[in-house]
């Protein structure tokens, strides 16, 4: 058995902060939605706003990190091995077949993950952030001059925000489960905590052939430059 | 670990900075304390009226007092005669009806119904002496009753059923020597007792307001700022600011909380956002009729029952009238949550002679407004329902003659006969009466503006932003977070969650089963 470094320190910090903030947003958000009462409406709104700003700040940090590090390329969706990965979850996992892709610090996401996370980052999260900001800053149309967003009602914004929240809850459920589908039940979780993942030697080397990723290229380029 | 802690620290400080920056754009209106200081200083009269020889004499008639007043306060009586306190009508634009003179000749209500043919009783609250329904009456400035509003001695009172004349017990000379700026006692003498008893009409204006505690009314509290009616209902040339939508129609001449408190008086921006669609009163008057009950339902059809040929009254355990032979049966309410509706400051009125559909409740005054109307806000109102008399052939409301000077004059309160009462009343208003009467349900809407609670008692967020039984449960036309949701989004959302969970359990279950089999087969 050997250990492979998968997640940078920032990534782990980002992941866990994000997890906490999103769970908190979910709890306060669904309270505001009227699904249950816990903090009380006024507190829920106040906390939700604070959490929202923390989340936005976290996103800004994460975008900065991903751009400067070039890590955003990790999320570029690829067709390659997509079917193999899907097949693995449908059949292979039950036959104790090896993961079709190998996780390294250079390609930490499998093709299915790339697809889902890209959707999350390009569609769902921006939708939630934008509808959330409109929610915070809109003004009803009125005659006094108020330099803010004038929209005639919250309905559309609120429905989109709610729809997004339901999608995130479903993602959260699936995500919690898929954590257990690593080499061992806990190896993914451990990797996100320590940064290192235990790799069994028997693992076949499929991923290596799979995609010289963008990060690989960058790594190569930086080498060239430094040389 | 160090770096993570550092990152957390940076993130935390950054959040704090942004949040404080966001919080800064709250109100910059004059703070509450300045207002309190301003109204804590009470005006002192510049002269002592008791020293004037003009007032140090015995007045035979109240008209002589008026003559004495206007011998110095030249032209003031004419100002009063231009006011709605004197005119009892206004020229108003009513949507769908055009420009009309609205008031004593054509406005009905669903309490004591109308002035005409009942002047002797109703005009106890007219700012004049000897109101009679003829044009000549309104022309004489000596008929103006200065003391009703300006007596500060607390001894002046008008006679019951005396057409506005002072009560026989009043010492006119004493009252005339103690005049000043109107106090709550002056205004309240009429405005707290409209409809024939304490708090019958308004619900938020009643005898408890003569001397209210801070919990009852934060502005007029005698243990607080102790504001008088005229501090808000200011007057220029005897034209008072403010009016009631039972008798007025247009969005003008209103007293607004905002004139002192500014349009966005809260420290919290979320609350300030609400001010665009929610009237101040909606959150700041959580309850009305806080001390004494107000009338909610008046059934005129039950009136006229006699015991041994004599009228009688029934009271409930609190001493409140629930039946009177002269008026019918009533329902009262105390500590009431208001009704709420969209209101843009305009109202329509049922006017005498308007035909209506008796199969539906008739709105005697309808407050106009909707969510989509930028002038509209949600306001608290009291709704008063009644069963009142109408002409079943002509389909219009009847002005009954209620006041009875002597038996046989048609007045219901003497004869207890609707037929003769309707005949006499309709003759007085000059409308045909078919001879057939019935009773129909009518509604009036009275905006609630007083009994403002201390801010700690304002309506909380969760009282409206809630799925069930919220204060605004019936106010429609918009999406309110916490109250509203789209059933399809809910179905899709919970369906998706259920499917995901089912998938997880099936996939996970299969993995466990397969793993066990594999272990066993080894």
PDB file of N, CA and C in Angstrom, chain A residues 151-213:
ATOM      1  N   UNK A 151     -37.932  44.888  -9.586  1.00  0.00           N
ATOM      2  CA  UNK A 151     -38.654  43.802 -10.234  1.00  0.00           C
ATOM      3  C   UNK A 151     -40.046  43.757  -9.647  1.00  0.00           C
ATOM      4  N   UNK A 152     -40.973  43.219 -10.429  1.00  0.00           N
ATOM      5  CA  UNK A 152     -42.376  43.368 -10.027  1.00  0.00           C
ATOM      6  C   UNK A 152     -42.800  42.332  -8.995  1.00  0.00           C
ATOM      7  N   UNK A 153     -41.983  41.318  -8.785  1.00  0.00           N
ATOM      8  CA  UNK A 153     -42.369  40.344  -7.782  1.00  0.00           C
ATOM      9  C   UNK A 153     -41.288  39.309  -7.586  1.00  0.00           C
ATOM     10  N   UNK A 154     -41.383  38.619  -6.485  1.00  0.00           N
ATOM     11  CA  UNK A 154     -40.346  37.660  -6.119  1.00  0.00           C
ATOM     12  C   UNK A 154     -40.561  36.284  -6.714  1.00  0.00           C
ATOM     13  N   UNK A 155     -41.771  36.048  -7.222  1.00  0.00           N
ATOM     14  CA  UNK A 155     -42.187  34.699  -7.585  1.00  0.00           C
ATOM     15  C   UNK A 155     -41.132  33.907  -8.358  1.00  0.00           C
ATOM     16  N   UNK A 156     -40.734  34.433  -9.538  1.00  0.00           N
ATOM     17  CA  UNK A 156     -39.811  33.678 -10.388  1.00  0.00           C
ATOM     18  C   UNK A 156     -38.494  33.425  -9.676  1.00  0.00           C
ATOM     19  N   UNK A 157     -37.962  34.486  -9.078  1.00  0.00           N
ATOM     20  CA  UNK A 157     -36.689  34.393  -8.375  1.00  0.00           C
ATOM     21  C   UNK A 157     -36.766  33.340  -7.274  1.00  0.00           C
ATOM     22  N   UNK A 158     -37.849  33.418  -6.510  1.00  0.00           N
ATOM     23  CA  UNK A 158     -37.997  32.502  -5.377  1.00  0.00           C
ATOM     24  C   UNK A 158     -38.135  31.059  -5.846  1.00  0.00           C
ATOM     25  N   UNK A 159     -38.889  30.859  -6.935  1.00  0.00           N
ATOM     26  CA  UNK A 159     -39.074  29.487  -7.410  1.00  0.00           C
ATOM     27  C   UNK A 159     -37.768  28.903  -7.917  1.00  0.00           C
ATOM     28  N   UNK A 160     -36.984  29.720  -8.642  1.00  0.00           N
ATOM     29  CA  UNK A 160     -35.687  29.235  -9.132  1.00  0.00           C
ATOM     30  C   UNK A 160     -34.778  28.898  -7.956  1.00  0.00           C
ATOM     31  N   UNK A 161     -34.765  29.778  -6.971  1.00  0.00           N
ATOM     32  CA  UNK A 161     -33.900  29.590  -5.799  1.00  0.00           C
ATOM     33  C   UNK A 161     -34.304  28.302  -5.061  1.00  0.00           C
ATOM     34  N   UNK A 162     -35.607  28.079  -4.948  1.00  0.00           N
ATOM     35  CA  UNK A 162     -36.095  26.880  -4.265  1.00  0.00           C
ATOM     36  C   UNK A 162     -35.745  25.623  -5.064  1.00  0.00           C
ATOM     37  N   UNK A 163     -35.969  25.712  -6.371  1.00  0.00           N
ATOM     38  CA  UNK A 163     -35.661  24.576  -7.248  1.00  0.00           C
ATOM     39  C   UNK A 163     -34.182  24.203  -7.108  1.00  0.00           C
ATOM     40  N   UNK A 164     -33.331  25.207  -7.150  1.00  0.00           N
ATOM     41  CA  UNK A 164     -31.894  24.990  -6.994  1.00  0.00           C
ATOM     42  C   UNK A 164     -31.574  24.333  -5.657  1.00  0.00           C
ATOM     43  N   UNK A 165     -32.277  24.789  -4.624  1.00  0.00           N
ATOM     44  CA  UNK A 165     -32.034  24.235  -3.286  1.00  0.00           C
ATOM     45  C   UNK A 165     -32.378  22.750  -3.254  1.00  0.00           C
ATOM     46  N   UNK A 166     -33.489  22.391  -3.880  1.00  0.00           N
ATOM     47  CA  UNK A 166     -33.861  20.973  -3.934  1.00  0.00           C
ATOM     48  C   UNK A 166     -32.808  20.157  -4.692  1.00  0.00           C
ATOM     49  N   UNK A 167     -32.302  20.710  -5.796  1.00  0.00           N
ATOM     50  CA  UNK A 167     -31.261  20.013  -6.556  1.00  0.00           C
ATOM     51  C   UNK A 167     -30.019  19.821  -5.694  1.00  0.00           C
ATOM     52  N   UNK A 168     -29.663  20.859  -4.913  1.00  0.00           N
ATOM     53  CA  UNK A 168     -28.479  20.760  -4.058  1.00  0.00           C
ATOM     54  C   UNK A 168     -28.665  19.704  -2.976  1.00  0.00           C
ATOM     55  N   UNK A 169     -29.876  19.616  -2.431  1.00  0.00           N
ATOM     56  CA  UNK A 169     -30.129  18.595  -1.414  1.00  0.00           C
ATOM     57  C   UNK A 169     -29.927  17.213  -2.026  1.00  0.00           C
ATOM     58  N   UNK A 170     -30.467  17.019  -3.228  1.00  0.00           N
ATOM     59  CA  UNK A 170     -30.314  15.723  -3.886  1.00  0.00           C
ATOM     60  C   UNK A 170     -28.848  15.427  -4.174  1.00  0.00           C
ATOM     61  N   UNK A 171     -28.123  16.482  -4.621  1.00  0.00           N
ATOM     62  CA  UNK A 171     -26.695  16.302  -4.855  1.00  0.00           C
ATOM     63  C   UNK A 171     -26.014  15.879  -3.554  1.00  0.00           C
ATOM     64  N   UNK A 172     -26.387  16.553  -2.475  1.00  0.00           N
ATOM     65  CA  UNK A 172     -25.765  16.299  -1.182  1.00  0.00           C
ATOM     66  C   UNK A 172     -25.964  14.837  -0.767  1.00  0.00           C
ATOM     67  N   UNK A 173     -27.186  14.336  -0.958  1.00  0.00           N
ATOM     68  CA  UNK A 173     -27.485  12.938  -0.600  1.00  0.00           C
ATOM     69  C   UNK A 173     -26.624  11.988  -1.433  1.00  0.00           C
ATOM     70  N   UNK A 174     -26.631  12.205  -2.749  1.00  0.00           N
ATOM     71  CA  UNK A 174     -25.859  11.327  -3.639  1.00  0.00           C
ATOM     72  C   UNK A 174     -24.367  11.428  -3.313  1.00  0.00           C
ATOM     73  N   UNK A 175     -23.901  12.665  -3.037  1.00  0.00           N
ATOM     74  CA  UNK A 175     -22.493  12.907  -2.751  1.00  0.00           C
ATOM     75  C   UNK A 175     -22.063  12.125  -1.500  1.00  0.00           C
ATOM     76  N   UNK A 176     -22.874  12.196  -0.458  1.00  0.00           N
ATOM     77  CA  UNK A 176     -22.558  11.481   0.775  1.00  0.00           C
ATOM     78  C   UNK A 176     -22.401   9.992   0.497  1.00  0.00           C
ATOM     79  N   UNK A 177     -23.249   9.474  -0.351  1.00  0.00           N
ATOM     80  CA  UNK A 177     -23.172   8.049  -0.641  1.00  0.00           C
ATOM     81  C   UNK A 177     -21.949   7.721  -1.485  1.00  0.00           C
ATOM     82  N   UNK A 178     -21.726   8.540  -2.509  1.00  0.00           N
ATOM     83  CA  UNK A 178     -20.647   8.218  -3.447  1.00  0.00           C
ATOM     84  C   UNK A 178     -19.267   8.295  -2.783  1.00  0.00           C
ATOM     85  N   UNK A 179     -19.179   9.000  -1.668  1.00  0.00           N
ATOM     86  CA  UNK A 179     -17.923   9.030  -0.908  1.00  0.00           C
ATOM     87  C   UNK A 179     -17.491   7.606  -0.564  1.00  0.00           C
ATOM     88  N   UNK A 180     -18.469   6.744  -0.335  1.00  0.00           N
ATOM     89  CA  UNK A 180     -18.158   5.385   0.107  1.00  0.00           C
ATOM     90  C   UNK A 180     -17.728   4.474  -1.036  1.00  0.00           C
ATOM     91  N   UNK A 181     -17.683   5.010  -2.260  1.00  0.00           N
ATOM     92  CA  UNK A 181     -17.381   4.120  -3.387  1.00  0.00           C
ATOM     93  C   UNK A 181     -15.923   4.198  -3.797  1.00  0.00           C
ATOM     94  N   UNK A 182     -15.055   4.616  -2.883  1.00  0.00           N
ATOM     95  CA  UNK A 182     -13.636   4.654  -3.201  1.00  0.00           C
ATOM     96  C   UNK A 182     -13.032   3.262  -3.103  1.00  0.00           C
ATOM     97  N   UNK A 183     -11.694   3.240  -2.994  1.00  0.00           N
ATOM     98  CA  UNK A 183     -11.027   1.936  -2.911  1.00  0.00           C
ATOM     99  C   UNK A 183     -11.516   1.188  -1.698  1.00  0.00           C
ATOM    100  N   UNK A 184     -11.625   1.901  -0.589  1.00  0.00           N
ATOM    101  CA  UNK A 184     -12.334   1.343   0.564  1.00  0.00           C
ATOM    102  C   UNK A 184     -13.454   2.318   0.875  1.00  0.00           C
ATOM    103  N   UNK A 185     -14.304   1.920   1.794  1.00  0.00           N
ATOM    104  CA  UNK A 185     -15.471   2.758   2.109  1.00  0.00           C
ATOM    105  C   UNK A 185     -15.044   4.137   2.614  1.00  0.00           C
ATOM    106  N   UNK A 186     -13.929   4.185   3.333  1.00  0.00           N
ATOM    107  CA  UNK A 186     -13.545   5.464   3.944  1.00  0.00           C
ATOM    108  C   UNK A 186     -12.401   6.160   3.226  1.00  0.00           C
ATOM    109  N   UNK A 187     -11.872   5.581   2.176  1.00  0.00           N
ATOM    110  CA  UNK A 187     -10.635   6.155   1.628  1.00  0.00           C
ATOM    111  C   UNK A 187     -10.864   7.543   1.038  1.00  0.00           C
ATOM    112  N   UNK A 188     -12.025   7.787   0.426  1.00  0.00           N
ATOM    113  CA  UNK A 188     -12.304   9.113  -0.132  1.00  0.00           C
ATOM    114  C   UNK A 188     -12.403  10.156   0.960  1.00  0.00           C
ATOM    115  N   UNK A 189     -13.104   9.777   2.029  1.00  0.00           N
ATOM    116  CA  UNK A 189     -13.275  10.697   3.152  1.00  0.00           C
ATOM    117  C   UNK A 189     -11.930  11.061   3.745  1.00  0.00           C
ATOM    118  N   UNK A 190     -11.095  10.018   3.928  1.00  0.00           N
ATOM    119  CA  UNK A 190      -9.780  10.250   4.514  1.00  0.00           C
ATOM    120  C   UNK A 190      -8.945  11.184   3.645  1.00  0.00           C
ATOM    121  N   UNK A 191      -9.082  10.967   2.338  1.00  0.00           N
ATOM    122  CA  UNK A 191      -8.306  11.807   1.419  1.00  0.00           C
ATOM    123  C   UNK A 191      -8.710  13.264   1.560  1.00  0.00           C
ATOM    124  N   UNK A 192      -9.990  13.517   1.745  1.00  0.00           N
ATOM    125  CA  UNK A 192     -10.438  14.904   1.844  1.00  0.00           C
ATOM    126  C   UNK A 192     -10.055  15.529   3.174  1.00  0.00           C
ATOM    127  N   UNK A 193      -9.753  14.649   4.164  1.00  0.00           N
ATOM    128  CA  UNK A 193      -9.323  15.195   5.448  1.00  0.00           C
ATOM    129  C   UNK A 193      -7.814  15.378   5.482  1.00  0.00           C
ATOM    130  N   UNK A 194      -7.082  14.329   5.079  1.00  0.00           N
ATOM    131  CA  UNK A 194      -5.629  14.376   5.193  1.00  0.00           C
ATOM    132  C   UNK A 194      -4.939  14.869   3.929  1.00  0.00           C
ATOM    133  N   UNK A 195      -5.654  14.754   2.809  1.00  0.00           N
ATOM    134  CA  UNK A 195      -5.022  15.097   1.536  1.00  0.00           C
ATOM    135  C   UNK A 195      -4.453  13.877   0.836  1.00  0.00           C
ATOM    136  N   UNK A 196      -4.203  12.813   1.621  1.00  0.00           N
ATOM    137  CA  UNK A 196      -3.610  11.604   1.036  1.00  0.00           C
ATOM    138  C   UNK A 196      -4.618  10.488   0.918  1.00  0.00           C
ATOM    139  N   UNK A 197      -4.521   9.743  -0.168  1.00  0.00           N
ATOM    140  CA  UNK A 197      -5.403   8.603  -0.320  1.00  0.00           C
ATOM    141  C   UNK A 197      -4.547   7.337  -0.352  1.00  0.00           C
ATOM    142  N   UNK A 198      -5.029   6.318   0.384  1.00  0.00           N
ATOM    143  CA  UNK A 198      -4.336   5.022   0.349  1.00  0.00           C
ATOM    144  C   UNK A 198      -4.628   4.362  -0.979  1.00  0.00           C
ATOM    145  N   UNK A 199      -3.641   3.947  -1.658  1.00  0.00           N
ATOM    146  CA  UNK A 199      -3.877   3.275  -2.937  1.00  0.00           C
ATOM    147  C   UNK A 199      -3.384   1.839  -2.830  1.00  0.00           C
ATOM    148  N   UNK A 200      -4.229   0.926  -3.271  1.00  0.00           N
ATOM    149  CA  UNK A 200      -3.822  -0.466  -3.272  1.00  0.00           C
ATOM    150  C   UNK A 200      -3.016  -0.728  -4.522  1.00  0.00           C
ATOM    151  N   UNK A 201      -2.008  -1.546  -4.367  1.00  0.00           N
ATOM    152  CA  UNK A 201      -1.078  -1.760  -5.475  1.00  0.00           C
ATOM    153  C   UNK A 201      -1.720  -2.458  -6.652  1.00  0.00           C
ATOM    154  N   UNK A 202      -2.755  -3.247  -6.333  1.00  0.00           N
ATOM    155  CA  UNK A 202      -3.377  -4.012  -7.412  1.00  0.00           C
ATOM    156  C   UNK A 202      -4.081  -3.111  -8.424  1.00  0.00           C
ATOM    157  N   UNK A 203      -4.308  -1.847  -8.022  1.00  0.00           N
ATOM    158  CA  UNK A 203      -5.024  -0.940  -8.902  1.00  0.00           C
ATOM    159  C   UNK A 203      -4.375  -0.888 -10.270  1.00  0.00           C
ATOM    160  N   UNK A 204      -5.194  -1.075 -11.251  1.00  0.00           N
ATOM    161  CA  UNK A 204      -4.654  -1.016 -12.609  1.00  0.00           C
ATOM    162  C   UNK A 204      -4.438   0.415 -13.023  1.00  0.00           C
ATOM    163  N   UNK A 205      -3.655   0.580 -13.977  1.00  0.00           N
ATOM    164  CA  UNK A 205      -3.186   1.910 -14.309  1.00  0.00           C
ATOM    165  C   UNK A 205      -3.948   2.543 -15.468  1.00  0.00           C
ATOM    166  N   UNK A 206      -5.243   2.401 -15.430  1.00  0.00           N
ATOM    167  CA  UNK A 206      -6.043   2.872 -16.564  1.00  0.00           C
ATOM    168  C   UNK A 206      -5.951   4.379 -16.739  1.00  0.00           C
ATOM    169  N   UNK A 207      -6.111   5.080 -15.623  1.00  0.00           N
ATOM    170  CA  UNK A 207      -6.221   6.530 -15.715  1.00  0.00           C
ATOM    171  C   UNK A 207      -4.983   7.167 -16.295  1.00  0.00           C
ATOM    172  N   UNK A 208      -3.867   6.584 -16.006  1.00  0.00           N
ATOM    173  CA  UNK A 208      -2.621   7.152 -16.510  1.00  0.00           C
ATOM    174  C   UNK A 208      -2.675   7.327 -18.017  1.00  0.00           C
ATOM    175  N   UNK A 209      -3.270   6.328 -18.646  1.00  0.00           N
ATOM    176  CA  UNK A 209      -3.369   6.438 -20.102  1.00  0.00           C
ATOM    177  C   UNK A 209      -4.487   7.395 -20.501  1.00  0.00           C
ATOM    178  N   UNK A 210      -5.421   7.542 -19.557  1.00  0.00           N
ATOM    179  CA  UNK A 210      -6.660   8.206 -19.932  1.00  0.00           C
ATOM    180  C   UNK A 210      -6.455   9.616 -20.470  1.00  0.00           C
ATOM    181  N   UNK A 211      -5.957  10.482 -19.681  1.00  0.00           N
ATOM    182  CA  UNK A 211      -5.922  11.858 -20.147  1.00  0.00           C
ATOM    183  C   UNK A 211      -4.731  12.578 -19.599  1.00  0.00           C
ATOM    184  N   UNK A 212      -3.803  12.939 -20.456  1.00  0.00           N
ATOM    185  CA  UNK A 212      -2.816  13.889 -19.975  1.00  0.00           C
ATOM    186  C   UNK A 212      -3.586  15.186 -19.757  1.00  0.00           C
ATOM    187  N   UNK A 213      -3.908  15.478 -18.541  1.00  0.00           N
ATOM    188  CA  UNK A 213      -4.832  16.600 -18.300  1.00  0.00           C
ATOM    189  C   UNK A 213      -4.146  17.927 -18.514  1.00  0.00           C
TER     190      UNK A 213
END
